[in-house]
Amino acid sequence: MKYMVKSKILATFCAGLLTVSTGIQAAERLATGTQQKQAQKTVIETSPWFDDKDLTLTGVYYYPEHWDESQWERDFKKMHELGFEFTHFAEFAWAQLEPEEGRYDFAWLDRAVALAAKYDLKVIMCTSTATPPVWMSRKYPEILLKNEDGTILDHGARQHASFASPLYRELSYKMIEKLAQHYGNDSRIIGWQLDNEPAVQFDYNLKAELAFRDFLRAKYNNDIQLLNNAWGTAFWSEAYSSFDEITLPKRVQMFMNHHQILDYRRFAASQTNDFLNEQCLLIKKYAKNQWVTTNYIPNYDEGHIGGSPSLDFQSYTRYMVYGDNEGIGRRGYRVGNPLRIAWANDFFRPIQGTYGVMELQPGQVNWGSINPQPLPGAVRLWMWSVFAGGSDFICTYRYRQPLYGTEQYHYGIVGTDGVTVTPGGREYETFIKEIRELRKHSSSRADYLARRTAILFNHENSWSIERQKQNRTWDTFAHIEKYYRTLKSFGAPVDFISEAKNLSDYPVVIAPTYQLADKELVDKWITYVKNGGNLILTCRTAQKDRYGRLPEAPFGSMITPLTGNEMNFYDLLLPENPGTVVMDGKEYIWNTWGEILNPPADAQVWATYKNEFYEGSPAVTFRKLGKGTITYVGVDSHNGALEKDILKKLYVQLNIPVMDLPYGVTMEYRNGLGIVLNYSDQPYTFNLSKGAKALIGTTEIPTAGVFVFSVK
Ligand code: GAL
């Protein structure tokens, strides 16, 4: 297995211990020759669209239809002078592209594309399906999205059309096909963005209900008894005698059958996925040398990201400061959450090996609860954070601040006069210059793909758990973050992966709170461990099958072949009266979920409960199985301290060196470059070892500062 080679090399480097290493040492260890070669191969296979030597391309949104045509040339010229390499058109321009049904006007867009090209700006073209023109809503009201309470959305905003409406799809495809015929063979267009932030719709349009029934007919082989079994409809007289009796589950009914809700959410995600996939295939009929992506909001549990197989890669949008203070210290609301971009990078990149960022905040936004000025330097910090994760492009939203419409108070690269560069605009200019300079220093980006720790993620687990939390203080994503945050403090490269990925690419795999499972998955885990993998499973894992039903077997026993544990029972405590778990003499607080375990003789007990009637019982176990190990964490701690210490203990056993970065400081590695980012409210001193060369910034990194060094 690949990682066995890596672990060996790592062990020789650090002589078997939990070392708190300097950044450069850890980075070097992650970039062994073997890894580089393997990863390089992957890059060539997975990213035909971008040139490694460019590191990243930087671009900016422009809406030609918002501005007097006489100003376009001035704007593109300025964009070019600031260093931007591409722009982004036609996102919300359906009304201008098809002013009347069947009458298309691309002449204005042709002129904009030509002027952009004059200033060396490539173009990302969009399909503008987020903003259907008014003639459509008036002539065909059946395309409008309907809420559960019966309200029908209307013209005058955006995103009011139903993806489940066959007519809406047909009208969209007609327009898209014309656009693709027109621009699909145009070398000035580098790629396409589908729709805008396509979300999963909870749409009560009649067409959605009919489509849901069709989805179920296909899934259950047209056999209503199969559906009744899957949904457990013997309970509360819920049985159906025909698919035609099934309606969309009402969210106001709090005791709605949750097996039905699972299928409904799968269906709802598939509607968005199919719409995007069909758009993409249509464009690809004409566009042979242009990539196609879309710009998702990183809402990880909507379940649609990565679900449209024909897309070339996935992109995301990210806004960092909007009033909710997720940052560190008094100025944190101006800097943002240290893991917000990192998590998106680590989630989007593994899907297809590369990703782009379609929207990044250039300054104040207009839609937050409080819209502060970013801290000077923060805009640049975010760009570096995106870059650090391995992205191929960064596009900022938007070039000009709008003078009318919903987003009047939204900053741009230039202000309301159309020419004065904003502070965020200057930070873009700086970043672009820095990247141009770095292009002289970097090597292949293959090294950053040599990621070594995976978090196995399936949105269906959080859907299922959220319906039956059992403890109001349980938070699925907070649970996952306890592990993620620890890994980032280790400086460990992390990939969020789906079950379709090859686990053996990673020496360590964590499957946190993975509630829905089946024999196939458990067998996959067993094979991974027996062949030398190190698996960490956490509480609530594999308790249910994929329909959300409990197997007719001892509770939680699906993973007994791995852990060897039996679960005596689980307990939940009041938050104001939490319990304690002890590991190696240290105490940790918990209350949300605790499993009282009965381990086999060959397992080590790492932590036990300290109170209640089960005092002394095991909470965390560790076991060797075949050539690998399985760690089972049956409890969720309050603040993640237990999770951190468990991972430290495990990594010591595995001879995997880790760093010990404070929360707020992250270190990433790509193209032979180490990148240290400081989101904390304190300056951070980075320990640069000999041989490494500082390229940008100094080892004294201020709040919102960045330090880049070459590890060659
Ligand atoms: C995004 C959206 C953009 C724009 C932006 C403003 O969520 O995709 O179209 O509205 O917000 O911050």
XYZ file of C-alpha atoms and ligand atoms in Angstrom, residues 63 91-92 158 196-197 295 297 317 319 359 365-367 397 407 410, ligand 1:
29
model
C -21.969 42.706 -15.366
C -24.600 35.390 -14.768
C -27.961 37.092 -14.304
C -33.988 35.768 -8.247
C -25.728 30.631 -9.431
C -25.142 28.987 -6.076
C -20.460 27.841 -7.802
C -22.305 27.556 -1.370
C -18.309 30.801 -3.051
C -17.904 35.170 2.378
C -16.750 34.296 -5.328
C -21.064 42.819 2.013
C -24.670 44.020 2.180
C -26.565 41.018 3.509
C -17.350 39.213 -6.369
C -26.678 44.919 -3.517
C -21.808 45.663 -1.515
C -23.595 35.426 -3.272
C -24.260 35.337 -4.631
C -23.877 36.489 -5.510
C -24.032 37.786 -4.757
C -23.218 37.726 -3.494
C -23.243 38.988 -2.688
O -24.144 34.548 -2.353
O -23.900 34.149 -5.291
O -24.680 36.495 -6.675
O -25.370 38.002 -4.477
O -23.711 36.681 -2.690
O -22.428 38.892 -1.565
